[in-house]
């Protein structure tokens, strides 16, 4: 578990000037406060397999403290999520593995005065891999599904993320 905080003068942040153009802006003073906790656990299973769980949770409060007379004073910085949670679980051994991942991103403000934001999102992914290793090399086939629930979301307003999609990977290794 880590607790963090900072006071930064003259921090450069990128703000949208138009729908397609972003410009750097100097924020005179930024105060950031937060914490992060992580956990990793590995457990042996039968037949030489194992399971692994990794999790990271972050809470961040980064605020503009430049000018008390400004509408942006004490408002959160643009696109800095207030919270994030990443959880990954994998199970497998030498010949087979399966994994899943959950990524939750909290509210991200899209206006400097804090009047608009992107809603929190939770995106899931999962994959499987089968393979064979020999003295002369290895072969494996993996299938992964990203955005498993086909969530419609944006990380930056106006730029939608890809819908559900599947990738296949065939790997050949020689020695």
PDB file of C-alpha atoms in Angstrom, residues 5-62:
ATOM      1  CA  UNK A   5       0.892  13.386  -2.591  1.00  0.00           C
ATOM      2  CA  UNK A   6       2.546  16.192  -4.496  1.00  0.00           C
ATOM      3  CA  UNK A   7       2.440  19.939  -4.987  1.00  0.00           C
ATOM      4  CA  UNK A   8       3.624  20.924  -8.465  1.00  0.00           C
ATOM      5  CA  UNK A   9       4.068  24.391  -9.907  1.00  0.00           C
ATOM      6  CA  UNK A  10       3.722  25.053 -13.641  1.00  0.00           C
ATOM      7  CA  UNK A  11       2.381  21.618 -14.616  1.00  0.00           C
ATOM      8  CA  UNK A  12       1.674  21.255 -18.324  1.00  0.00           C
ATOM      9  CA  UNK A  13      -1.633  19.534 -19.161  1.00  0.00           C
ATOM     10  CA  UNK A  14      -3.205  18.952 -22.566  1.00  0.00           C
ATOM     11  CA  UNK A  15      -6.652  20.445 -23.114  1.00  0.00           C
ATOM     12  CA  UNK A  16      -8.890  20.265 -26.173  1.00  0.00           C
ATOM     13  CA  UNK A  17      -8.896  23.523 -28.142  1.00  0.00           C
ATOM     14  CA  UNK A  18     -11.282  22.130 -30.789  1.00  0.00           C
ATOM     15  CA  UNK A  19     -12.730  18.683 -31.508  1.00  0.00           C
ATOM     16  CA  UNK A  20      -9.488  17.618 -33.198  1.00  0.00           C
ATOM     17  CA  UNK A  21      -6.776  19.889 -31.762  1.00  0.00           C
ATOM     18  CA  UNK A  22      -5.307  19.704 -28.262  1.00  0.00           C
ATOM     19  CA  UNK A  23      -3.005  22.351 -26.827  1.00  0.00           C
ATOM     20  CA  UNK A  24      -0.645  22.365 -23.862  1.00  0.00           C
ATOM     21  CA  UNK A  25      -1.763  24.597 -20.998  1.00  0.00           C
ATOM     22  CA  UNK A  26       0.248  25.643 -17.977  1.00  0.00           C
ATOM     23  CA  UNK A  27      -1.584  24.966 -14.709  1.00  0.00           C
ATOM     24  CA  UNK A  28       0.106  27.224 -12.177  1.00  0.00           C
ATOM     25  CA  UNK A  29      -0.285  24.936  -9.156  1.00  0.00           C
ATOM     26  CA  UNK A  30      -1.551  21.353  -8.865  1.00  0.00           C
ATOM     27  CA  UNK A  31      -2.103  19.469  -5.618  1.00  0.00           C
ATOM     28  CA  UNK A  32      -2.353  15.690  -5.888  1.00  0.00           C
ATOM     29  CA  UNK A  33      -3.375  13.315  -3.132  1.00  0.00           C
ATOM     30  CA  UNK A  34      -3.998   9.597  -3.321  1.00  0.00           C
ATOM     31  CA  UNK A  35      -3.160   5.993  -2.543  1.00  0.00           C
ATOM     32  CA  UNK A  36      -2.427   2.776  -4.365  1.00  0.00           C
ATOM     33  CA  UNK A  37      -2.717  -0.800  -3.127  1.00  0.00           C
ATOM     34  CA  UNK A  38      -1.558  -3.912  -4.948  1.00  0.00           C
ATOM     35  CA  UNK A  39      -1.779  -7.613  -4.309  1.00  0.00           C
ATOM     36  CA  UNK A  40      -0.280 -10.602  -6.084  1.00  0.00           C
ATOM     37  CA  UNK A  41      -1.002 -14.201  -5.103  1.00  0.00           C
ATOM     38  CA  UNK A  42       0.196 -17.402  -6.753  1.00  0.00           C
ATOM     39  CA  UNK A  43      -1.118 -20.838  -5.814  1.00  0.00           C
ATOM     40  CA  UNK A  44      -0.009 -24.245  -7.073  1.00  0.00           C
ATOM     41  CA  UNK A  45      -2.681 -26.497  -8.565  1.00  0.00           C
ATOM     42  CA  UNK A  46      -2.743 -30.174  -9.543  1.00  0.00           C
ATOM     43  CA  UNK A  47      -0.641 -31.581 -12.410  1.00  0.00           C
ATOM     44  CA  UNK A  48       1.974 -28.825 -12.248  1.00  0.00           C
ATOM     45  CA  UNK A  49      -0.479 -26.024 -13.024  1.00  0.00           C
ATOM     46  CA  UNK A  50      -0.811 -22.821 -11.025  1.00  0.00           C
ATOM     47  CA  UNK A  51      -3.179 -19.909 -10.560  1.00  0.00           C
ATOM     48  CA  UNK A  52      -2.196 -16.269 -10.203  1.00  0.00           C
ATOM     49  CA  UNK A  53      -4.278 -13.314  -9.072  1.00  0.00           C
ATOM     50  CA  UNK A  54      -2.988  -9.752  -9.404  1.00  0.00           C
ATOM     51  CA  UNK A  55      -4.901  -6.640  -8.352  1.00  0.00           C
ATOM     52  CA  UNK A  56      -4.067  -2.934  -8.252  1.00  0.00           C
ATOM     53  CA  UNK A  57      -6.413  -0.254  -6.902  1.00  0.00           C
ATOM     54  CA  UNK A  58      -5.658   3.465  -7.157  1.00  0.00           C
ATOM     55  CA  UNK A  59      -7.470   6.531  -5.857  1.00  0.00           C
ATOM     56  CA  UNK A  60      -6.247   9.922  -7.165  1.00  0.00           C
ATOM     57  CA  UNK A  61      -7.392  13.474  -6.441  1.00  0.00           C
ATOM     58  CA  UNK A  62      -5.417  15.951  -8.596  1.00  0.00           C
TER      59      UNK A  62
END
